[in-house]
């Protein structure tokens, strides 16, 4: 029986399904926690999910198509997990003054309170040499850039200099992208900004692409791996290595496609709540609208489905100030490497929980958070889950064990940082969501 396989790598879980290519019926499915902290990255979760399908009865030779969607790029932007970018602007003659200004992108807000840092250098294209490009790259690397963007005025007409910069960066072992690769449209500032976003997720996404392709090959599947694009189409793994920005909203695009195929929706609102982010889109006349993407209020040269994505979902962590819940998210418990209090099953803490190891993220291993009197040694604290996060995320603490309080919790807990735990039952979901969405 021929199968079409779909794999979705979310911020919290990795799902895989095998669809009968003739009837389009979902025949097999598998789900595993997304493996952010594994040496293989999220590709380990892909391997585990594929193994689940093969063990369920899918034979590698029966797979005629395999596509992969991911929220990794979206979540990286929502949570500010991006690489600092160095921008090298280029132009000649009278265009130089304006091009210098247009390529100085500055500090980009990629999500509320989350910023992408850029540093800038400018080179006059007249008499451009490889030595001059190397010097500019070295300068930007010394100022903290981890990836380079080349953006030249009218580079879409003649990308020779941008390509020369890519060659220099390859020789120096630093990731790079060129503005003509992400868009063929005129408008240097928007094109440079789009290239900066592409570059900021390039190191992480290239590594993911390589490991995911290897996972598919090691599973014995010969069908080429395709990647879901933000506009609902698919692209090759090689294209993803150059333009990972096209995977922004890849996960939501796959969700909309599933709604159209299986729910037979022609008109309606499609809402998908995950563990790390939530997506909302409108379907009219059997299709989702396509729009030009914006980020932080700034236009990008990127066509995407008209999807609203927010860093608020089932695994979003509660934030507290002066003893009151002030926000939820965008940091999720799974990405922070914390276990969930609400999925606990044992009364006493397990030594395998806590410490940020990948296996500790498995919610099935989580001990319970006692409620009311007799809470034992459980207390609470405000922490900074990851670097650059605010230090106002609430966790329950018992010795070395830390448990995240998230949107999934069905009880309201009155906690004082560093104090003993007292609690009363309530349904926290709506209140936390309402506060966060209104921010």
PDB file of C-alpha atoms in Angstrom, residues 199-403:
ATOM      1  CA  UNK A 199      19.721  35.059   8.571  1.00  0.00           C
ATOM      2  CA  UNK A 200      18.719  35.166  12.236  1.00  0.00           C
ATOM      3  CA  UNK A 201      17.196  31.677  12.043  1.00  0.00           C
ATOM      4  CA  UNK A 202      19.658  30.324   9.466  1.00  0.00           C
ATOM      5  CA  UNK A 203      22.163  28.543  11.777  1.00  0.00           C
ATOM      6  CA  UNK A 204      19.509  26.662  13.729  1.00  0.00           C
ATOM      7  CA  UNK A 205      17.368  25.786  10.709  1.00  0.00           C
ATOM      8  CA  UNK A 206      20.289  24.590   8.552  1.00  0.00           C
ATOM      9  CA  UNK A 207      21.356  22.231  11.318  1.00  0.00           C
ATOM     10  CA  UNK A 208      17.775  21.001  11.627  1.00  0.00           C
ATOM     11  CA  UNK A 209      17.490  20.471   7.862  1.00  0.00           C
ATOM     12  CA  UNK A 210      20.651  18.388   7.719  1.00  0.00           C
ATOM     13  CA  UNK A 211      19.735  16.207  10.677  1.00  0.00           C
ATOM     14  CA  UNK A 212      16.131  15.747   9.536  1.00  0.00           C
ATOM     15  CA  UNK A 213      17.235  14.657   6.062  1.00  0.00           C
ATOM     16  CA  UNK A 214      19.657  12.202   7.677  1.00  0.00           C
ATOM     17  CA  UNK A 215      16.877  10.824   9.892  1.00  0.00           C
ATOM     18  CA  UNK A 216      14.701  10.117   6.848  1.00  0.00           C
ATOM     19  CA  UNK A 217      17.580   8.437   5.007  1.00  0.00           C
ATOM     20  CA  UNK A 218      18.497   6.293   8.025  1.00  0.00           C
ATOM     21  CA  UNK A 219      14.869   5.150   8.225  1.00  0.00           C
ATOM     22  CA  UNK A 220      15.349   3.625   4.769  1.00  0.00           C
ATOM     23  CA  UNK A 221      12.929   6.023   3.045  1.00  0.00           C
ATOM     24  CA  UNK A 222      14.049   6.946  -0.473  1.00  0.00           C
ATOM     25  CA  UNK A 223      11.287   9.467  -1.236  1.00  0.00           C
ATOM     26  CA  UNK A 224      12.718  13.020  -1.229  1.00  0.00           C
ATOM     27  CA  UNK A 225      11.972  15.027   1.907  1.00  0.00           C
ATOM     28  CA  UNK A 226       9.837  18.097   1.197  1.00  0.00           C
ATOM     29  CA  UNK A 227       9.298  21.045   3.517  1.00  0.00           C
ATOM     30  CA  UNK A 228       5.979  22.852   3.998  1.00  0.00           C
ATOM     31  CA  UNK A 229       6.157  26.531   3.062  1.00  0.00           C
ATOM     32  CA  UNK A 230       4.408  29.415   4.753  1.00  0.00           C
ATOM     33  CA  UNK A 231       2.170  29.967   1.712  1.00  0.00           C
ATOM     34  CA  UNK A 232       0.899  26.376   1.771  1.00  0.00           C
ATOM     35  CA  UNK A 233       3.233  24.972  -0.889  1.00  0.00           C
ATOM     36  CA  UNK A 234       6.272  22.733  -0.434  1.00  0.00           C
ATOM     37  CA  UNK A 235       9.984  23.100  -1.182  1.00  0.00           C
ATOM     38  CA  UNK A 236      13.079  20.918  -1.238  1.00  0.00           C
ATOM     39  CA  UNK A 237      15.452  20.524   1.686  1.00  0.00           C
ATOM     40  CA  UNK A 238      18.150  22.387  -0.297  1.00  0.00           C
ATOM     41  CA  UNK A 239      15.839  25.374  -0.677  1.00  0.00           C
ATOM     42  CA  UNK A 240      15.176  25.350   3.063  1.00  0.00           C
ATOM     43  CA  UNK A 241      18.918  25.536   3.728  1.00  0.00           C
ATOM     44  CA  UNK A 242      19.044  28.824   1.790  1.00  0.00           C
ATOM     45  CA  UNK A 243      15.689  30.346   2.709  1.00  0.00           C
ATOM     46  CA  UNK A 244      14.485  29.061   6.093  1.00  0.00           C
ATOM     47  CA  UNK A 245      12.310  32.171   6.348  1.00  0.00           C
ATOM     48  CA  UNK A 246       9.877  30.386   4.026  1.00  0.00           C
ATOM     49  CA  UNK A 247       9.121  27.967   6.873  1.00  0.00           C
ATOM     50  CA  UNK A 248       7.732  30.732   9.085  1.00  0.00           C
ATOM     51  CA  UNK A 249       4.105  29.702   9.667  1.00  0.00           C
ATOM     52  CA  UNK A 250       4.880  26.352   8.021  1.00  0.00           C
ATOM     53  CA  UNK A 251       3.153  24.542  10.891  1.00  0.00           C
ATOM     54  CA  UNK A 252      -0.008  26.668  10.755  1.00  0.00           C
ATOM     55  CA  UNK A 253      -0.091  26.272   6.967  1.00  0.00           C
ATOM     56  CA  UNK A 254      -0.112  22.499   7.396  1.00  0.00           C
ATOM     57  CA  UNK A 255      -2.898  22.787   9.969  1.00  0.00           C
ATOM     58  CA  UNK A 256      -5.039  24.811   7.574  1.00  0.00           C
ATOM     59  CA  UNK A 257      -4.393  22.257   4.829  1.00  0.00           C
ATOM     60  CA  UNK A 258      -5.589  19.493   7.153  1.00  0.00           C
ATOM     61  CA  UNK A 259      -8.736  21.454   8.003  1.00  0.00           C
ATOM     62  CA  UNK A 260      -9.526  21.905   4.322  1.00  0.00           C
ATOM     63  CA  UNK A 261      -8.872  18.246   3.489  1.00  0.00           C
ATOM     64  CA  UNK A 262     -10.373  16.380   6.431  1.00  0.00           C
ATOM     65  CA  UNK A 263     -12.882  18.719   8.049  1.00  0.00           C
ATOM     66  CA  UNK A 264     -14.172  19.816   4.621  1.00  0.00           C
ATOM     67  CA  UNK A 265     -14.386  23.400   5.840  1.00  0.00           C
ATOM     68  CA  UNK A 266     -15.398  25.974   3.252  1.00  0.00           C
ATOM     69  CA  UNK A 267     -16.076  28.922   5.566  1.00  0.00           C
ATOM     70  CA  UNK A 268     -15.019  29.234   9.172  1.00  0.00           C
ATOM     71  CA  UNK A 269     -12.463  30.223  11.780  1.00  0.00           C
ATOM     72  CA  UNK A 270      -9.679  27.698  12.312  1.00  0.00           C
ATOM     73  CA  UNK A 271      -8.018  27.756  15.750  1.00  0.00           C
ATOM     74  CA  UNK A 272      -5.100  25.503  16.629  1.00  0.00           C
ATOM     75  CA  UNK A 273      -3.763  25.529  20.200  1.00  0.00           C
ATOM     76  CA  UNK A 274      -0.437  23.780  20.645  1.00  0.00           C
ATOM     77  CA  UNK A 275       1.950  23.574  23.556  1.00  0.00           C
ATOM     78  CA  UNK A 276       4.124  26.576  22.627  1.00  0.00           C
ATOM     79  CA  UNK A 277       2.057  28.763  20.297  1.00  0.00           C
ATOM     80  CA  UNK A 278      -1.513  29.130  19.030  1.00  0.00           C
ATOM     81  CA  UNK A 279      -2.694  29.940  15.510  1.00  0.00           C
ATOM     82  CA  UNK A 280      -5.893  31.504  14.207  1.00  0.00           C
ATOM     83  CA  UNK A 281      -6.900  31.853  10.574  1.00  0.00           C
ATOM     84  CA  UNK A 282     -10.020  32.510   8.528  1.00  0.00           C
ATOM     85  CA  UNK A 283     -11.123  30.175   5.749  1.00  0.00           C
ATOM     86  CA  UNK A 284     -13.424  31.653   3.112  1.00  0.00           C
ATOM     87  CA  UNK A 285     -14.762  29.966   0.005  1.00  0.00           C
ATOM     88  CA  UNK A 286     -12.660  26.901   0.714  1.00  0.00           C
ATOM     89  CA  UNK A 287      -9.302  28.603   0.991  1.00  0.00           C
ATOM     90  CA  UNK A 288      -7.230  30.661   3.396  1.00  0.00           C
ATOM     91  CA  UNK A 289      -6.218  34.169   2.435  1.00  0.00           C
ATOM     92  CA  UNK A 290      -2.584  34.884   1.523  1.00  0.00           C
ATOM     93  CA  UNK A 291      -0.908  38.112   2.575  1.00  0.00           C
ATOM     94  CA  UNK A 292       2.458  39.869   2.794  1.00  0.00           C
ATOM     95  CA  UNK A 293       3.991  39.075   6.169  1.00  0.00           C
ATOM     96  CA  UNK A 294       4.802  41.729   8.754  1.00  0.00           C
ATOM     97  CA  UNK A 295       7.033  41.472  11.802  1.00  0.00           C
ATOM     98  CA  UNK A 296       6.984  43.989  14.614  1.00  0.00           C
ATOM     99  CA  UNK A 297       4.829  46.231  12.429  1.00  0.00           C
ATOM    100  CA  UNK A 298       7.373  46.143   9.583  1.00  0.00           C
ATOM    101  CA  UNK A 299       6.595  44.722   6.141  1.00  0.00           C
ATOM    102  CA  UNK A 300       8.592  41.773   4.803  1.00  0.00           C
ATOM    103  CA  UNK A 301       8.941  40.459   1.261  1.00  0.00           C
ATOM    104  CA  UNK A 302       7.328  37.167   2.249  1.00  0.00           C
ATOM    105  CA  UNK A 303       3.993  35.676   1.212  1.00  0.00           C
ATOM    106  CA  UNK A 304       2.258  33.698   3.946  1.00  0.00           C
ATOM    107  CA  UNK A 305      -1.170  32.399   4.789  1.00  0.00           C
ATOM    108  CA  UNK A 306      -3.114  35.025   6.729  1.00  0.00           C
ATOM    109  CA  UNK A 307      -2.506  33.449  10.131  1.00  0.00           C
ATOM    110  CA  UNK A 308      -2.342  35.172  13.512  1.00  0.00           C
ATOM    111  CA  UNK A 309       0.218  33.409  15.733  1.00  0.00           C
ATOM    112  CA  UNK A 310       0.730  34.213  19.403  1.00  0.00           C
ATOM    113  CA  UNK A 311       3.168  32.851  21.969  1.00  0.00           C
ATOM    114  CA  UNK A 312       0.383  31.572  24.197  1.00  0.00           C
ATOM    115  CA  UNK A 313      -0.605  27.916  24.415  1.00  0.00           C
ATOM    116  CA  UNK A 314      -1.119  24.970  26.718  1.00  0.00           C
ATOM    117  CA  UNK A 315       2.482  24.895  27.877  1.00  0.00           C
ATOM    118  CA  UNK A 316       2.995  28.655  28.292  1.00  0.00           C
ATOM    119  CA  UNK A 317       4.427  29.516  31.697  1.00  0.00           C
ATOM    120  CA  UNK A 318       2.737  31.849  34.183  1.00  0.00           C
ATOM    121  CA  UNK A 319       4.445  35.148  35.030  1.00  0.00           C
ATOM    122  CA  UNK A 320       3.970  36.885  38.377  1.00  0.00           C
ATOM    123  CA  UNK A 321       4.656  40.346  39.761  1.00  0.00           C
ATOM    124  CA  UNK A 322       3.862  41.489  43.306  1.00  0.00           C
ATOM    125  CA  UNK A 323       2.056  38.208  43.994  1.00  0.00           C
ATOM    126  CA  UNK A 324      -0.298  38.539  40.997  1.00  0.00           C
ATOM    127  CA  UNK A 325      -0.417  36.859  37.606  1.00  0.00           C
ATOM    128  CA  UNK A 326       0.523  39.577  35.105  1.00  0.00           C
ATOM    129  CA  UNK A 327       1.052  37.538  31.930  1.00  0.00           C
ATOM    130  CA  UNK A 328       1.379  34.079  30.442  1.00  0.00           C
ATOM    131  CA  UNK A 329       4.223  33.180  28.059  1.00  0.00           C
ATOM    132  CA  UNK A 330       5.778  33.418  25.618  1.00  0.00           C
ATOM    133  CA  UNK A 331       8.255  30.953  27.161  1.00  0.00           C
ATOM    134  CA  UNK A 332       6.888  27.413  27.221  1.00  0.00           C
ATOM    135  CA  UNK A 333       7.734  24.822  29.850  1.00  0.00           C
ATOM    136  CA  UNK A 334       9.003  22.275  27.339  1.00  0.00           C
ATOM    137  CA  UNK A 335      11.425  24.700  25.679  1.00  0.00           C
ATOM    138  CA  UNK A 336      12.592  25.754  29.142  1.00  0.00           C
ATOM    139  CA  UNK A 337      13.341  22.113  29.981  1.00  0.00           C
ATOM    140  CA  UNK A 338      10.876  22.070  32.887  1.00  0.00           C
ATOM    141  CA  UNK A 339       8.347  19.413  33.812  1.00  0.00           C
ATOM    142  CA  UNK A 340       4.635  20.274  34.088  1.00  0.00           C
ATOM    143  CA  UNK A 341       2.956  20.350  37.494  1.00  0.00           C
ATOM    144  CA  UNK A 342      -0.453  19.509  36.025  1.00  0.00           C
ATOM    145  CA  UNK A 343       0.537  16.150  34.534  1.00  0.00           C
ATOM    146  CA  UNK A 344       1.977  14.785  37.771  1.00  0.00           C
ATOM    147  CA  UNK A 345       1.103  11.251  38.834  1.00  0.00           C
ATOM    148  CA  UNK A 346       3.139  10.509  41.952  1.00  0.00           C
ATOM    149  CA  UNK A 347       3.088  12.244  45.326  1.00  0.00           C
ATOM    150  CA  UNK A 348       6.805  12.193  46.082  1.00  0.00           C
ATOM    151  CA  UNK A 349       9.352  13.943  43.862  1.00  0.00           C
ATOM    152  CA  UNK A 350      11.267  11.702  41.491  1.00  0.00           C
ATOM    153  CA  UNK A 351      15.039  12.188  41.249  1.00  0.00           C
ATOM    154  CA  UNK A 352      14.712  11.954  37.461  1.00  0.00           C
ATOM    155  CA  UNK A 353      12.766  15.228  37.295  1.00  0.00           C
ATOM    156  CA  UNK A 354      14.417  18.626  37.021  1.00  0.00           C
ATOM    157  CA  UNK A 355      17.853  19.747  36.033  1.00  0.00           C
ATOM    158  CA  UNK A 356      16.937  20.547  32.434  1.00  0.00           C
ATOM    159  CA  UNK A 357      17.850  17.196  30.852  1.00  0.00           C
ATOM    160  CA  UNK A 358      15.879  16.343  27.730  1.00  0.00           C
ATOM    161  CA  UNK A 359      14.418  13.162  29.164  1.00  0.00           C
ATOM    162  CA  UNK A 360      13.085  15.152  32.101  1.00  0.00           C
ATOM    163  CA  UNK A 361      10.695  16.958  29.762  1.00  0.00           C
ATOM    164  CA  UNK A 362       8.574  13.824  29.447  1.00  0.00           C
ATOM    165  CA  UNK A 363       5.427  14.869  31.312  1.00  0.00           C
ATOM    166  CA  UNK A 364       4.707  11.266  32.299  1.00  0.00           C
ATOM    167  CA  UNK A 365       7.604  11.399  34.775  1.00  0.00           C
ATOM    168  CA  UNK A 366       6.399  14.489  36.587  1.00  0.00           C
ATOM    169  CA  UNK A 367       5.496  14.341  40.307  1.00  0.00           C
ATOM    170  CA  UNK A 368       2.295  16.057  41.482  1.00  0.00           C
ATOM    171  CA  UNK A 369       1.943  19.514  42.948  1.00  0.00           C
ATOM    172  CA  UNK A 370       0.020  19.050  46.244  1.00  0.00           C
ATOM    173  CA  UNK A 371      -2.963  21.336  46.746  1.00  0.00           C
ATOM    174  CA  UNK A 372      -4.159  23.027  49.920  1.00  0.00           C
ATOM    175  CA  UNK A 373      -3.039  22.094  53.434  1.00  0.00           C
ATOM    176  CA  UNK A 374      -0.371  19.432  53.799  1.00  0.00           C
ATOM    177  CA  UNK A 375       1.634  20.700  50.862  1.00  0.00           C
ATOM    178  CA  UNK A 376       4.800  19.346  52.434  1.00  0.00           C
ATOM    179  CA  UNK A 377       8.026  20.981  51.350  1.00  0.00           C
ATOM    180  CA  UNK A 378       6.630  22.457  48.159  1.00  0.00           C
ATOM    181  CA  UNK A 379       7.280  26.167  47.774  1.00  0.00           C
ATOM    182  CA  UNK A 380       7.564  28.573  44.863  1.00  0.00           C
ATOM    183  CA  UNK A 381      10.077  30.803  43.153  1.00  0.00           C
ATOM    184  CA  UNK A 382      10.397  33.233  40.277  1.00  0.00           C
ATOM    185  CA  UNK A 383      13.020  32.188  37.745  1.00  0.00           C
ATOM    186  CA  UNK A 384      14.617  33.200  34.453  1.00  0.00           C
ATOM    187  CA  UNK A 385      14.022  30.039  32.360  1.00  0.00           C
ATOM    188  CA  UNK A 386      16.542  30.846  29.608  1.00  0.00           C
ATOM    189  CA  UNK A 387      19.027  33.605  28.876  1.00  0.00           C
ATOM    190  CA  UNK A 388      17.342  36.930  27.989  1.00  0.00           C
ATOM    191  CA  UNK A 389      14.038  35.806  29.555  1.00  0.00           C
ATOM    192  CA  UNK A 390      12.567  38.051  32.273  1.00  0.00           C
ATOM    193  CA  UNK A 391      13.039  36.643  35.775  1.00  0.00           C
ATOM    194  CA  UNK A 392       9.325  36.569  36.605  1.00  0.00           C
ATOM    195  CA  UNK A 393       8.283  33.057  35.554  1.00  0.00           C
ATOM    196  CA  UNK A 394       6.637  31.078  38.355  1.00  0.00           C
ATOM    197  CA  UNK A 395       7.710  27.552  39.309  1.00  0.00           C
ATOM    198  CA  UNK A 396       6.887  25.211  42.170  1.00  0.00           C
ATOM    199  CA  UNK A 397      10.000  24.077  44.029  1.00  0.00           C
ATOM    200  CA  UNK A 398      10.794  21.034  46.167  1.00  0.00           C
ATOM    201  CA  UNK A 399      14.517  20.583  46.766  1.00  0.00           C
ATOM    202  CA  UNK A 400      16.184  20.322  43.367  1.00  0.00           C
ATOM    203  CA  UNK A 401      12.874  19.735  41.588  1.00  0.00           C
ATOM    204  CA  UNK A 402      11.225  22.587  39.684  1.00  0.00           C
ATOM    205  CA  UNK A 403       7.792  22.280  38.103  1.00  0.00           C
TER     206      UNK A 403
END
